[in-house]
Coordinates of C-alpha atoms in Angstrom, one line a residue:
M1 CA -23.7 -38.3 -10.8
T2 CA -22.2 -37.6 -7.4
G3 CA -19.2 -35.7 -6.1
A4 CA -18.3 -32.2 -4.9
L5 CA -20.2 -29.3 -6.3
P6 CA -18.0 -27.5 -8.9
G7 CA -17.3 -23.9 -8.3
L8 CA -14.8 -22.0 -6.1
D9 CA -11.8 -23.8 -4.5
P10 CA -12.5 -23.9 -0.7
R11 CA -8.9 -22.8 -0.1
L12 CA -9.4 -19.8 -2.4
V13 CA -12.6 -18.9 -0.5
A14 CA -10.9 -19.2 2.9
R15 CA -7.9 -17.0 1.8
W16 CA -10.1 -14.4 0.2
R17 CA -12.2 -14.2 3.4
R18 CA -9.1 -13.6 5.4
E19 CA -7.6 -11.1 3.0
V20 CA -10.8 -8.9 2.8
G21 CA -11.3 -9.1 6.6
L22 CA -14.4 -11.3 6.7
A23 CA -14.9 -14.1 9.2
G24 CA -16.0 -17.7 8.8
D25 CA -19.1 -19.1 7.0
D26 CA -21.2 -19.1 10.1
A27 CA -20.5 -15.4 11.0
G28 CA -23.4 -14.0 9.0
D29 CA -21.3 -11.4 7.4
A30 CA -21.4 -12.9 3.9
V31 CA -23.8 -15.1 2.0
R32 CA -22.7 -17.9 -0.3
L33 CA -24.9 -18.9 -3.2
R34 CA -24.0 -22.1 -5.1
G35 CA -25.3 -24.3 -7.9
R36 CA -28.8 -24.2 -9.3
A37 CA -30.4 -23.4 -5.9
G38 CA -28.0 -20.4 -5.4
A39 CA -28.5 -19.2 -8.9
S40 CA -32.3 -19.2 -8.5
T41 CA -32.0 -16.7 -5.6
L42 CA -29.6 -14.3 -7.4
G43 CA -31.6 -11.1 -7.5
C44 CA -29.9 -9.1 -10.2
A45 CA -29.0 -11.5 -12.9
R46 CA -29.4 -15.0 -14.2
V47 CA -26.7 -17.6 -15.0
V48 CA -26.3 -18.4 -18.7
G49 CA -25.4 -22.0 -19.3
D50 CA -24.9 -24.7 -16.6
A51 CA -26.0 -23.2 -13.3
R52 CA -24.3 -26.1 -11.4
T53 CA -21.0 -24.3 -11.7
F54 CA -22.4 -21.1 -10.2
D55 CA -20.6 -20.1 -7.0
L56 CA -20.7 -16.6 -5.4
V57 CA -19.7 -15.3 -2.0
L58 CA -21.1 -11.9 -1.3
A59 CA -21.0 -9.3 1.5
A60 CA -22.9 -6.0 1.2
R61 CA -23.8 -3.1 3.5
P62 CA -26.1 -0.1 2.9
L63 CA -24.4 3.1 3.9
R64 CA -25.9 6.6 4.1
H65 CA -25.1 7.7 0.6
L66 CA -24.2 4.5 -1.2
H67 CA -24.1 0.8 -0.9
A68 CA -20.8 -1.1 -0.4
Y69 CA -20.1 -4.7 -1.4
C70 CA -17.4 -7.2 -2.1
A71 CA -17.7 -10.6 -3.8
L72 CA -15.8 -13.7 -4.9
V73 CA -17.4 -15.3 -8.0
A74 CA -16.5 -18.3 -10.0
P75 CA -16.0 -18.1 -13.8
G76 CA -19.3 -17.9 -15.8
V77 CA -21.6 -15.8 -18.0
F78 CA -24.4 -13.8 -16.4
E79 CA -27.3 -11.9 -18.0
Q80 CA -28.2 -8.8 -16.1
D81 CA -31.9 -8.4 -17.0
G82 CA -32.5 -4.9 -15.8
R83 CA -35.4 -6.0 -13.5
H84 CA -33.5 -6.1 -10.2
R85 CA -35.3 -8.0 -7.5
D86 CA -34.6 -7.3 -3.8
H87 CA -32.4 -9.7 -2.0
R88 CA -31.6 -9.3 1.7
R89 CA -27.8 -9.4 1.1
T90 CA -27.5 -7.6 -2.2
V91 CA -27.8 -3.9 -3.1
D92 CA -31.2 -2.3 -3.0
S93 CA -33.5 -2.1 -6.0
Q94 CA -33.2 1.7 -6.6
P95 CA -31.5 2.6 -9.8
G96 CA -27.8 2.8 -9.2
V97 CA -24.4 2.9 -10.9
A98 CA -21.9 0.2 -9.9
V99 CA -18.3 1.3 -9.4
L100 CA -15.9 -1.6 -8.9
V101 CA -12.4 -2.8 -9.2
T102 CA -10.8 -6.3 -9.0
R103 CA -7.4 -7.5 -7.9
F104 CA -7.3 -11.0 -9.4
S105 CA -5.7 -11.7 -12.7
G106 CA -7.9 -12.4 -15.7
S107 CA -10.6 -10.1 -17.1
I108 CA -14.3 -9.3 -16.9
T109 CA -16.3 -8.4 -20.0
I110 CA -19.5 -6.4 -19.9
R111 CA -21.6 -6.4 -23.2
R112 CA -24.5 -4.1 -23.7
G113 CA -25.9 -4.2 -27.2
E114 CA -23.1 -3.3 -29.6
E115 CA -21.0 -2.0 -26.7
Q116 CA -18.3 -4.2 -25.1
T117 CA -16.1 -3.3 -22.3
T118 CA -13.3 -5.5 -20.9
Y119 CA -11.3 -4.6 -17.8
G120 CA -8.7 -6.2 -15.7
P121 CA -7.0 -6.0 -12.2
G122 CA -6.8 -2.5 -10.8
Q123 CA -8.9 -0.8 -13.5
L124 CA -12.0 1.2 -12.5
V125 CA -15.2 0.3 -14.3
V126 CA -18.5 2.1 -13.9
Y127 CA -21.7 0.6 -15.3
P128 CA -25.5 0.8 -14.7
F129 CA -26.4 -1.9 -12.2
V130 CA -30.0 -2.4 -13.3
E131 CA -29.6 -2.0 -17.1
P132 CA -29.7 -5.1 -19.3
A133 CA -26.2 -6.5 -20.0
V134 CA -24.2 -9.7 -20.4
I135 CA -21.2 -10.1 -18.0
E136 CA -18.5 -12.7 -18.7
V137 CA -16.1 -13.7 -15.9
T138 CA -13.1 -15.6 -17.2
T139 CA -11.4 -16.5 -14.0
P140 CA -12.4 -16.3 -10.3
A141 CA -13.0 -12.6 -9.8
D142 CA -13.0 -10.5 -6.6
P143 CA -15.0 -7.3 -7.4
A144 CA -15.3 -4.8 -4.6
G145 CA -16.8 -1.4 -4.8
V146 CA -20.0 0.6 -4.3
V147 CA -23.3 1.3 -5.9
I148 CA -24.0 5.0 -6.2
P149 CA -27.6 6.3 -6.9
V150 CA -27.9 7.6 -10.4
E151 CA -29.1 11.0 -9.1
S152 CA -25.7 11.5 -7.5
L153 CA -23.8 11.1 -10.7
G154 CA -26.3 12.2 -13.4
E155 CA -28.6 10.4 -15.7
E156 CA -26.0 10.2 -18.5
F157 CA -24.0 7.7 -16.5
G158 CA -27.0 5.6 -15.6
R159 CA -27.2 4.3 -19.2
R160 CA -23.7 3.4 -20.3
T161 CA -20.5 1.6 -19.2
V162 CA -17.4 3.6 -18.7
R163 CA -13.8 2.2 -18.3
V164 CA -11.1 4.8 -17.8
Q165 CA -7.3 4.3 -17.5
T166 CA -5.8 7.4 -16.1
L167 CA -3.9 8.4 -12.9
L168 CA -7.1 9.7 -11.4
S169 CA -9.1 6.5 -12.2
R170 CA -6.3 4.3 -10.7
A171 CA -6.3 6.4 -7.6
T172 CA -10.1 6.3 -7.4
A173 CA -10.1 2.6 -7.9
Q174 CA -7.8 2.1 -4.9
F175 CA -9.9 4.5 -2.8
V176 CA -13.2 2.9 -3.7
R177 CA -12.0 -0.6 -3.0
E178 CA -10.6 0.3 0.3
L179 CA -13.7 2.2 1.3
A180 CA -15.9 -0.8 0.4
L181 CA -13.7 -3.3 2.4
S182 CA -13.4 -1.0 5.4
S183 CA -17.1 -0.3 5.6
L184 CA -17.8 -4.0 5.5
T185 CA -15.4 -4.8 8.3
Q186 CA -15.9 -1.8 10.5
A187 CA -19.1 -1.7 12.6
P188 CA -21.4 -0.1 13.4
S189 CA -20.8 3.3 12.0
F190 CA -18.9 4.7 8.9
D191 CA -18.0 8.3 8.2
P192 CA -20.5 9.7 5.6
D193 CA -17.9 12.3 4.6
V194 CA -15.8 9.4 3.2
E195 CA -18.7 8.3 1.1
L196 CA -19.2 11.8 -0.3
A197 CA -15.5 11.9 -1.1
A198 CA -15.8 8.7 -3.1
I199 CA -18.8 10.0 -5.0
D200 CA -16.9 13.2 -5.8
L201 CA -13.9 11.3 -7.1
V202 CA -16.1 9.0 -9.3
R203 CA -17.9 12.1 -10.6
A204 CA -14.5 13.7 -11.4
V205 CA -13.4 10.5 -13.3
L206 CA -16.6 10.5 -15.3
D207 CA -16.5 14.3 -16.1
N208 CA -12.9 14.1 -17.3
Q209 CA -12.8 10.7 -19.0
R210 CA -12.0 12.3 -22.4
T211 CA -9.5 14.9 -21.3
D212 CA -6.2 15.0 -19.4
L213 CA -6.7 18.6 -18.3
F214 CA -7.8 17.6 -14.8
R215 CA -4.9 18.3 -12.5
V216 CA -4.5 15.8 -9.7
R217 CA -0.9 16.4 -8.7
D218 CA -1.9 18.8 -5.9
N219 CA -4.6 16.6 -4.4
S220 CA -3.0 14.6 -1.6
L221 CA -5.9 12.2 -1.3
V222 CA -5.6 11.2 -5.0
M223 CA -1.8 11.1 -4.9
R224 CA -1.7 8.8 -1.9
A225 CA -4.2 6.4 -3.5
A226 CA -2.2 6.4 -6.7
V227 CA 0.9 5.6 -4.7
D228 CA -0.9 2.8 -2.9
D229 CA -2.0 1.4 -6.3
L230 CA 1.6 1.6 -7.8
I231 CA 3.1 -0.2 -4.7
A232 CA 0.4 -2.9 -4.9
R233 CA 1.3 -3.6 -8.5
R234 CA 5.0 -3.1 -8.4
H235 CA 6.3 -4.1 -5.0
T236 CA 7.4 -7.6 -6.1
D237 CA 10.1 -5.9 -8.3
P238 CA 13.2 -5.7 -6.1
T239 CA 14.4 -2.6 -8.0
F240 CA 11.2 -0.7 -7.5
G241 CA 11.5 2.3 -5.2
V242 CA 10.6 5.9 -4.6
A243 CA 12.3 7.1 -7.8
D244 CA 10.0 4.8 -9.8
I245 CA 6.9 6.2 -8.1
A246 CA 7.9 9.7 -8.9
R247 CA 8.7 8.9 -12.5
E248 CA 5.4 7.0 -13.1
L249 CA 3.4 9.9 -11.6
N250 CA 5.4 12.4 -13.6
I251 CA 6.3 14.5 -10.5
S252 CA 9.6 15.3 -8.7
R253 CA 10.6 13.4 -5.6
R254 CA 10.3 16.6 -3.6
H255 CA 6.7 17.1 -4.8
L256 CA 5.9 13.4 -4.0
Y257 CA 7.4 13.6 -0.5
R258 CA 5.3 16.7 0.2
H259 CA 2.1 14.6 0.0
F260 CA 3.4 12.4 2.8
T261 CA 4.7 15.1 5.2
Y262 CA 2.2 14.3 7.9
S263 CA 2.0 10.6 7.3
S264 CA 3.1 8.2 10.0
K265 CA 4.9 6.0 7.4
S266 CA 7.5 6.9 4.8
L267 CA 7.2 5.8 1.2
S268 CA 10.0 3.3 1.8
D269 CA 8.0 1.9 4.8
L270 CA 4.9 1.5 2.6
I271 CA 6.9 -0.5 0.0
S272 CA 8.6 -2.6 2.7
E273 CA 5.2 -3.2 4.4
K274 CA 3.7 -4.6 1.3
R275 CA 6.7 -6.9 0.6
I276 CA 6.7 -8.2 4.2
A277 CA 2.9 -8.9 3.9
R278 CA 3.6 -10.9 0.7
A279 CA 6.4 -12.8 2.4
Q280 CA 4.2 -13.6 5.4
G281 CA 1.6 -15.2 3.1
L282 CA 4.2 -17.3 1.3
L283 CA 5.8 -18.5 4.6
V284 CA 2.6 -20.0 5.8
A285 CA 1.5 -21.4 2.5
P286 CA 1.1 -25.2 2.2
Q287 CA 3.9 -25.3 -0.3
R288 CA 7.3 -25.2 1.5
H289 CA 9.0 -22.4 -0.5
T290 CA 12.6 -21.8 0.2
F291 CA 13.6 -18.5 1.7
A292 CA 15.4 -17.5 -1.5
E293 CA 12.2 -18.2 -3.5
I294 CA 10.1 -16.2 -1.0
A295 CA 12.5 -13.3 -1.1
A296 CA 12.4 -13.2 -4.9
A297 CA 8.6 -13.5 -5.1
S298 CA 8.2 -10.7 -2.4
G299 CA 10.5 -8.1 -3.9
F300 CA 13.4 -8.6 -1.6
G301 CA 16.8 -8.8 -3.4
S302 CA 18.0 -11.8 -1.4
A303 CA 17.2 -14.1 1.5
A304 CA 19.6 -12.1 3.6
T305 CA 17.6 -8.9 2.9
L306 CA 14.4 -10.7 3.7
R307 CA 15.8 -11.9 7.0
S308 CA 17.1 -8.4 7.9
R309 CA 13.7 -6.7 7.2
F310 CA 11.8 -9.4 9.1
R311 CA 14.0 -9.0 12.2
T312 CA 13.6 -5.2 12.0
E313 CA 9.9 -5.1 11.5
L314 CA 8.6 -8.2 13.4
G315 CA 11.4 -9.1 15.8
L316 CA 11.5 -12.6 14.2
T317 CA 13.5 -14.2 11.5
P318 CA 11.5 -15.8 8.6
A319 CA 12.3 -19.3 10.0
E320 CA 11.1 -18.3 13.5
Y321 CA 7.9 -16.8 12.0
R322 CA 7.2 -19.9 10.0
R323 CA 7.7 -22.2 13.1
Q324 CA 5.5 -20.0 15.2
M325 CA 2.7 -19.9 12.7
T326 CA 3.0 -23.7 12.2
V327 CA 2.6 -24.3 15.9
V328 CA -0.3 -21.8 16.3
A329 CA -2.0 -22.2 13.0
D330 CA -5.1 -20.1 13.9
S331 CA -3.3 -17.2 15.6
K332 CA -3.1 -13.7 14.1
P333 CA 0.3 -13.0 12.6
P334 CA 2.5 -11.1 15.1
T335 CA 3.0 -7.9 13.0
R336 CA 3.1 -4.3 14.1
R337 CA 2.2 -3.3 10.5
P338 CA -1.0 -5.1 9.3
G339 CA -1.0 -6.0 5.7
R340 CA -3.5 -7.8 3.4
P341 CA -1.7 -9.8 0.8
I342 CA -3.6 -10.1 -2.5
L343 CA -4.2 -13.6 -3.8
D344 CA -3.7 -14.3 -7.4
P345 CA -5.8 -17.3 -8.4
A346 CA -3.7 -18.1 -11.4
E347 CA -0.5 -18.2 -9.3
D348 CA -2.3 -20.2 -6.6
S349 CA -3.5 -22.8 -9.1
A350 CA 0.0 -23.1 -10.5
A351 CA 1.5 -23.6 -7.1
Q352 CA -1.1 -26.2 -6.2
G353 CA -0.6 -28.0 -9.5

């Protein structure tokens, strides 16, 4: 039997690499493991079922206090055997706790004995990286996060999986993901204080998983991360605005604005930035969406609003931007406000179909 090796769609891999800030296949910043040969070199788990469908792109970096990584993995079932073997591109073999978050649609299920934990996009999951478990990935997943030594969190959390859905966990998920991606794309040094801040936030999530007494409203770091997460999830709704952020976080607008007093961007700017980044991705997509369709999918009320915001932010109309990017396909988008649109594989597949 001949033909292309099943696994991840090449277009999905290429877009994921661009969005997380990784270069091409020959850059040495990520390793791709595919099929039976790739599965045989996987150091921390084995593929359950047909290994020919196995496909994983992985980038990892050891930091001073933790280990950062991001990955793109095809659907499948994996058995984590608890006997982690060293691999030059994976996390080290010391006992650690994985803290990760995905953006893609679908879910990942972790089963350990009678315990089963399922989590979806934007949710924080914490689980022992070297303890036996079965992990089921239902759609292409893009986990990114860190591995923290057990001694930094406590032995209790080195033995069980934790999934929490609170304001603090949402904020921590955003912070951890951005830390991982930033550390992988910024060389050669990374601020160890940021690592310690991530560990403190994760410890706070774990210590307070069964109570809502932990007060986060006066913590600007947490509040800003929570705002980023809300904007990432809600920006495509054209009615979404600052009032909605304040309402979802259960604070007043005045209290919310106070956390952004010294920020270079206003809350409205952050929402607009995310919408423009989304529109940029759709404008250069292989499918020729109309401007009205792009406006609706990006959170702009109309094509006229899309055009106005583009001219204000980029100095180009959407049509001019599309023509420029078509002529110079490999050039960097001419934007003063860098954005990283998040790819939804389900949406991508529907568009391609």
